[in-house]
Structure formats: structure tokens, C-alpha cells
mmCIF file of C-alpha atoms in Angstrom:
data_model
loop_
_atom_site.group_PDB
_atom_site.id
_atom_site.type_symbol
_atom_site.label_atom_id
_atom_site.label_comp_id
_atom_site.label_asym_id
_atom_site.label_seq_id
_atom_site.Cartn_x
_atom_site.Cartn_y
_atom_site.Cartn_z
ATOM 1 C CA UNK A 1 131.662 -31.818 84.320
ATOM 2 C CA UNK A 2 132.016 -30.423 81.041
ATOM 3 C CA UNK A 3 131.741 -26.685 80.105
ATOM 4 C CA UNK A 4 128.245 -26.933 78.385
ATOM 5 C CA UNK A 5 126.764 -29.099 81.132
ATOM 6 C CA UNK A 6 128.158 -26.462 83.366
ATOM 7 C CA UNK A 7 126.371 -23.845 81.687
ATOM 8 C CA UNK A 8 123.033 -25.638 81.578
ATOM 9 C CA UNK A 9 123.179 -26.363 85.041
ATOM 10 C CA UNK A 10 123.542 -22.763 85.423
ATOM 11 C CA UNK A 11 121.021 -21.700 83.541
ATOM 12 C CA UNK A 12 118.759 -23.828 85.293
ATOM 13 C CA UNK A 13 119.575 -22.606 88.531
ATOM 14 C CA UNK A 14 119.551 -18.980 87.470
ATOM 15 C CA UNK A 15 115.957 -19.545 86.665
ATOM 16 C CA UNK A 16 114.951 -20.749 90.230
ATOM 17 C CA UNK A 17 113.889 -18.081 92.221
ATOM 18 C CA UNK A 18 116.449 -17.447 95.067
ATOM 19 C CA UNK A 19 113.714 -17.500 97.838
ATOM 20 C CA UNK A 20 115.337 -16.969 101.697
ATOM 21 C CA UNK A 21 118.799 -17.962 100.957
ATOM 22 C CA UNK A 22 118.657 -21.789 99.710
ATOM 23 C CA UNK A 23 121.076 -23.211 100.528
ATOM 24 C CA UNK A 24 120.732 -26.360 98.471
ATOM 25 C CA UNK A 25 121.711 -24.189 95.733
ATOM 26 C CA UNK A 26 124.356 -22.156 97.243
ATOM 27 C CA UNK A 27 125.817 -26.672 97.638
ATOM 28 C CA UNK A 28 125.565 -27.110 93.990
ATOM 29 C CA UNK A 29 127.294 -23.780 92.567
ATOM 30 C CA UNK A 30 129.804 -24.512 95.418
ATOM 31 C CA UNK A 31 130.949 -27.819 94.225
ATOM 32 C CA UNK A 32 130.781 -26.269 90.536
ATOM 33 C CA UNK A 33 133.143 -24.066 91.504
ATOM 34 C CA UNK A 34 135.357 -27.173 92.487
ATOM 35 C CA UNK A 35 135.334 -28.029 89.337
ATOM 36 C CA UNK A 36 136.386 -24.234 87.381
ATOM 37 C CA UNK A 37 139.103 -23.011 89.777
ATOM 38 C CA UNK A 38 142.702 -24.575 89.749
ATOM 39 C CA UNK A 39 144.289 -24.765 93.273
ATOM 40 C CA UNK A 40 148.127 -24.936 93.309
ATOM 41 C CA UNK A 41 150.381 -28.479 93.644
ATOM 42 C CA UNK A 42 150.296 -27.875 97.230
ATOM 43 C CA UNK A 43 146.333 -27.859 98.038
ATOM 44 C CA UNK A 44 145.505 -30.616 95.804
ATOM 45 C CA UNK A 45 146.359 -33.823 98.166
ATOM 46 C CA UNK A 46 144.476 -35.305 100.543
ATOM 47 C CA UNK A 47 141.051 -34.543 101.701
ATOM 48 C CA UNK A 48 139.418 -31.465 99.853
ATOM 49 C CA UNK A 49 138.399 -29.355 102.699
ATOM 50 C CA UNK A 50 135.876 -26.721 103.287
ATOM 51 C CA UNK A 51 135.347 -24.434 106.370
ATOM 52 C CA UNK A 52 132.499 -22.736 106.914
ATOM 53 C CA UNK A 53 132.726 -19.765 109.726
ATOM 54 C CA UNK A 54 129.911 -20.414 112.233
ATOM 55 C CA UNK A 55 126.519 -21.462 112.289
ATOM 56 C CA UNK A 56 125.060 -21.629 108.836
ATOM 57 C CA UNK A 57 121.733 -23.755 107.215
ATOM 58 C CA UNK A 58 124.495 -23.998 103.967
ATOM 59 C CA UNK A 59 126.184 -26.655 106.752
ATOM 60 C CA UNK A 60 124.021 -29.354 106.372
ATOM 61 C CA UNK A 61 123.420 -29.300 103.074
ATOM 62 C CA UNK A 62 127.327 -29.353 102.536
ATOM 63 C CA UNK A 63 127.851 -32.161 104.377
ATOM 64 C CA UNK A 64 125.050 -34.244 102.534
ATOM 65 C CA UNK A 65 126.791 -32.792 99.086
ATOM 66 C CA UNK A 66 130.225 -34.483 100.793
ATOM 67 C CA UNK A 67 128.172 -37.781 100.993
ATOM 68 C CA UNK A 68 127.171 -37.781 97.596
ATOM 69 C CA UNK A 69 130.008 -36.371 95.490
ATOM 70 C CA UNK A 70 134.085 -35.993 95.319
ATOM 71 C CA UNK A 71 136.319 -33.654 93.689
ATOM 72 C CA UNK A 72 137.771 -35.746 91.103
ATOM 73 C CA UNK A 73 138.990 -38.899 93.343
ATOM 74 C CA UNK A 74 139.173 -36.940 96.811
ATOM 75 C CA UNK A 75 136.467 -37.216 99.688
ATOM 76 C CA UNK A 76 135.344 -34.100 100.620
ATOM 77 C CA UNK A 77 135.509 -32.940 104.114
ATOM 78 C CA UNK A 78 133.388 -30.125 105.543
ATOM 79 C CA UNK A 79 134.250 -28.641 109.253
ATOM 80 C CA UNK A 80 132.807 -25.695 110.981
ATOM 81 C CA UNK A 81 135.241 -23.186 112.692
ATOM 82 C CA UNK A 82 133.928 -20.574 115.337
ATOM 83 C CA UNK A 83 136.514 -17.786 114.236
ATOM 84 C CA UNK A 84 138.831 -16.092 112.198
ATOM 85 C CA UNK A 85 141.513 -17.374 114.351
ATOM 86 C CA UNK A 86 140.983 -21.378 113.423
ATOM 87 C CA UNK A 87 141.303 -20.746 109.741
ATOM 88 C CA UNK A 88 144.285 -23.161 108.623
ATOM 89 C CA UNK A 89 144.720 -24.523 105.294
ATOM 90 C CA UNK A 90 141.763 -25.789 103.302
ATOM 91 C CA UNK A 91 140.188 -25.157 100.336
ATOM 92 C CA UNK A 92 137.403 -23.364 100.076
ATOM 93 C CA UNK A 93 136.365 -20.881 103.471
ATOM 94 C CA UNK A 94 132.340 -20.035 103.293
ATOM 95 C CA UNK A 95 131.588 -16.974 105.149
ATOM 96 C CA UNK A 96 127.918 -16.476 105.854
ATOM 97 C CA UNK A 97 125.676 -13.518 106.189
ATOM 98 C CA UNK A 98 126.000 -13.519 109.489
ATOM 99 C CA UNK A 99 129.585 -13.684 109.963
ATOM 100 C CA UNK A 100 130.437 -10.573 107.409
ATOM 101 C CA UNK A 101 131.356 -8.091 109.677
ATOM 102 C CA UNK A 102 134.671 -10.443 110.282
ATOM 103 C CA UNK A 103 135.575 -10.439 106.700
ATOM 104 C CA UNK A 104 138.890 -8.327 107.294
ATOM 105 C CA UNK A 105 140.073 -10.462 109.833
ATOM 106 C CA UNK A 106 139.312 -13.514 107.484
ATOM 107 C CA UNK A 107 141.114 -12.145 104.269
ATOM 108 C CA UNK A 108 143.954 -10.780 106.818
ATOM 109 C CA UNK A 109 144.342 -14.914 107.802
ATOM 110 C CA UNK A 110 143.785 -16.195 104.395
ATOM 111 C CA UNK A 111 146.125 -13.596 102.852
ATOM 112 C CA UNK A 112 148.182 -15.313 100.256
ATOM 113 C CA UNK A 113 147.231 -18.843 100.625
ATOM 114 C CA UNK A 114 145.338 -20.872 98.109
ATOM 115 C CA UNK A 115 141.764 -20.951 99.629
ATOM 116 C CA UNK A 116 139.095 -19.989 97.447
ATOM 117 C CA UNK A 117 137.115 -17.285 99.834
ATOM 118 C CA UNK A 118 133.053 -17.529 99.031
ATOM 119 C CA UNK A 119 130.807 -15.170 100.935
ATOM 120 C CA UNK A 120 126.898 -14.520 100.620
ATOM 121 C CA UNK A 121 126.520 -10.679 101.768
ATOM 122 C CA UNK A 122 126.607 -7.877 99.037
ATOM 123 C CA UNK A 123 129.977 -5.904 99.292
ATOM 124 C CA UNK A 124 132.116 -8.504 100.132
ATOM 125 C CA UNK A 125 133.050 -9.261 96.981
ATOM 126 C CA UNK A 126 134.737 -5.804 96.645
ATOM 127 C CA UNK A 127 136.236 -6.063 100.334
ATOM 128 C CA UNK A 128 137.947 -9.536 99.022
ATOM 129 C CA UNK A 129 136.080 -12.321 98.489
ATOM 130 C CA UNK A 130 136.888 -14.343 95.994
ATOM 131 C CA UNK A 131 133.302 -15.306 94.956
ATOM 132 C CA UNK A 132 130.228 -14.031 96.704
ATOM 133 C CA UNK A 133 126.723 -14.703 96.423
ATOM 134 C CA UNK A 134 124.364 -12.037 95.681
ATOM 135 C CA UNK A 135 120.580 -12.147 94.716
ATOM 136 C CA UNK A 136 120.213 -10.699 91.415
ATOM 137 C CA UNK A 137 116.362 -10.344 89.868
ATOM 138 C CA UNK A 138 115.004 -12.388 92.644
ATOM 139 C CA UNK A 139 117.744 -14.927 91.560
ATOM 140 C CA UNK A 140 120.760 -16.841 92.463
ATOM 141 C CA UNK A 141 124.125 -15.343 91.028
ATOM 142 C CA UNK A 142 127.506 -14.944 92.031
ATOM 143 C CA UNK A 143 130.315 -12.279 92.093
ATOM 144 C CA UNK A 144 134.200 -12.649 90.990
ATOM 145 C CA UNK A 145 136.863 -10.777 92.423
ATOM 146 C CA UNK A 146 139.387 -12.413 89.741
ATOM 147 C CA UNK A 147 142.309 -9.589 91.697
ATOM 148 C CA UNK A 148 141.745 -11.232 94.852
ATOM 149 C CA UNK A 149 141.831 -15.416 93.369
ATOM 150 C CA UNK A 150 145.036 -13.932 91.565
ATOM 151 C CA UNK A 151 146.678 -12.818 94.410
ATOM 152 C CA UNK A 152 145.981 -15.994 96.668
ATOM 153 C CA UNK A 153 147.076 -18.124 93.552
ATOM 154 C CA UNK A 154 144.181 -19.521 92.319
ATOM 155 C CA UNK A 155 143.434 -19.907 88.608
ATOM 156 C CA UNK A 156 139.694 -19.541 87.982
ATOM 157 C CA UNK A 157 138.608 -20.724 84.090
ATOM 158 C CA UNK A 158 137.259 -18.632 81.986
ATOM 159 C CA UNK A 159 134.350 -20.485 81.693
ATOM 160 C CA UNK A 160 133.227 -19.397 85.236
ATOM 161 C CA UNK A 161 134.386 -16.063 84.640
ATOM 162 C CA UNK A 162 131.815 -16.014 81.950
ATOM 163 C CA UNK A 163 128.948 -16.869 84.467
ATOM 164 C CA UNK A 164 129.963 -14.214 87.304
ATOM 165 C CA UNK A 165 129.299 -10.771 87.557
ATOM 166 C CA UNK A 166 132.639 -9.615 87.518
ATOM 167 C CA UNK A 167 134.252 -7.089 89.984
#
């Protein structure tokens, strides 16, 4: 995808009202973010994986996001995890609303490896998630903790960094 459809795409989006968490939005910025942040040599074989932490609607429309796309030439490959404790290396780790009070724990087992943290509960950004969604205006938009991508080795484009609300 190249920057300027990027851009349009989330411009569109932005101008969608962010009704009751939709999570067939939350799927698309998702796999744009597959496409703006650099994982290192050693997360970029195989399957690209995504966890998501416990129940979520975003689930679903993941896995039918999976069926329909790849990042570049690699099947994507969601799986749920119940805890903290079954986070092993991926790429991406979605923590929903509902599982936010465990976000220490989670950023204690990611700690330096390469997986791109995205959250959906206001704070989190600033307790260490790499990218969390937040409604902004009655829309969809997204924070960046660039400090906390840096750290876990992650290089996220500048391109992106222009679309976040930085933090």
C-alpha cells in the first residue's frame, strides 16, 4: 500500500463515526499498521501472527481480515490466548478493553521482544502500548508510544507517525 493510499484510507476512516467500538475498523487500521512498522530479521518468517488476549468482537473480524489479505507473501494467523502467561512470540498482541487492567503483566512478558503491543482503552498508551485506540471527536484514532516500539525494536515509518497522536 502506498503512502498516499494510506492516507486516504485514513482519512476515510477518520470520518466514520466510531459508534460502540467497531471493530471492522479497528481490522483495517490493524493490518495498516502491518504495512508502516518494520519488525526485525527474526519476526519476519513464517506465519505473521497475532494474539489477541481474551474474548473480543475485534476476533472475528480478524480472522475474516486473515482470509482475505497477507502481509506481503505470509498468511496471517490469528489465535486467542486466555492470559498474560501464554504470550510467546508473535507479532502483533491486541489487548482489549476488557483485558486492560493486565497491561503490566503483558508489557512485563513482551518486554524487549519485537511484538507490536495495540490496546483500545485510554491510558494505555502511556502505561506502554505501542499503539492504542482511542475515540477522538466521536471518531476512530490511534495513539503512538514511539519510546515503547523503540525499545522492543520495532521501526514504525514516519508516515504512521504522522497519522497518530503521539505520546
Amino acid at each position: 500500500m502506498k503512502k498516499t493510499s494510506f492516507i486516504v484510507l485514513f482519512l476515510a476512516l477518520s470520518l466514520i463515526p466510531a459508534f460502540a467500538q467497531n471493530y471492522k475498523m479497528h481490522s483495517v487500521f490493524i493490518y495498516s499498521f502491518t504495512r508502516y512498522v518494520q519488525w526485525p530479521d527474526g519476526y519476519n518468517q513464517g506465519d505473521f501472527e497475532i494474539l489477541v488476549l481474551g474474548d473480543s468482537p475485534i476476533l472475528e473480524e480478524l480472522k475474516a481480515m486473515a482470509q482475505a489479505k497477507k502481509v506481503g507473501d505470509r498468511i496471517i494467523k490469528i489465535t486467542k490466548i486466555k492470559s498474560p502467561a501464554e504470550i510467546r512470540k508473535c507479532n502483533m498482541l491486541f489487548v482489549p478493553a476488557a483485558k486492560s487492567d493486565q497491561i503490566d503483566e503483558v508489557i512485563g512478558m513482551v518486554n524487549t521482544q519485537s511484538i507490536l503491543i495495540v490496546s483500545e482503552e485510554p491510558g494505555l498508551g502511556t502505561k506502554g502500548s505501542d499503539i492504542n485506540f482511542i475515540v477522538k471527536d466521536g471518531k476512530l484514532a490511534f495513539e503512538l508510544n514511539q519510546a515503547s516500539a523503540i525499545k522492543q525494536g520495532l521501526k514504525i515509518s514516519n508516515e504512521l507517525a504522522r497519522l497518530a497522536i503521539l505520546i
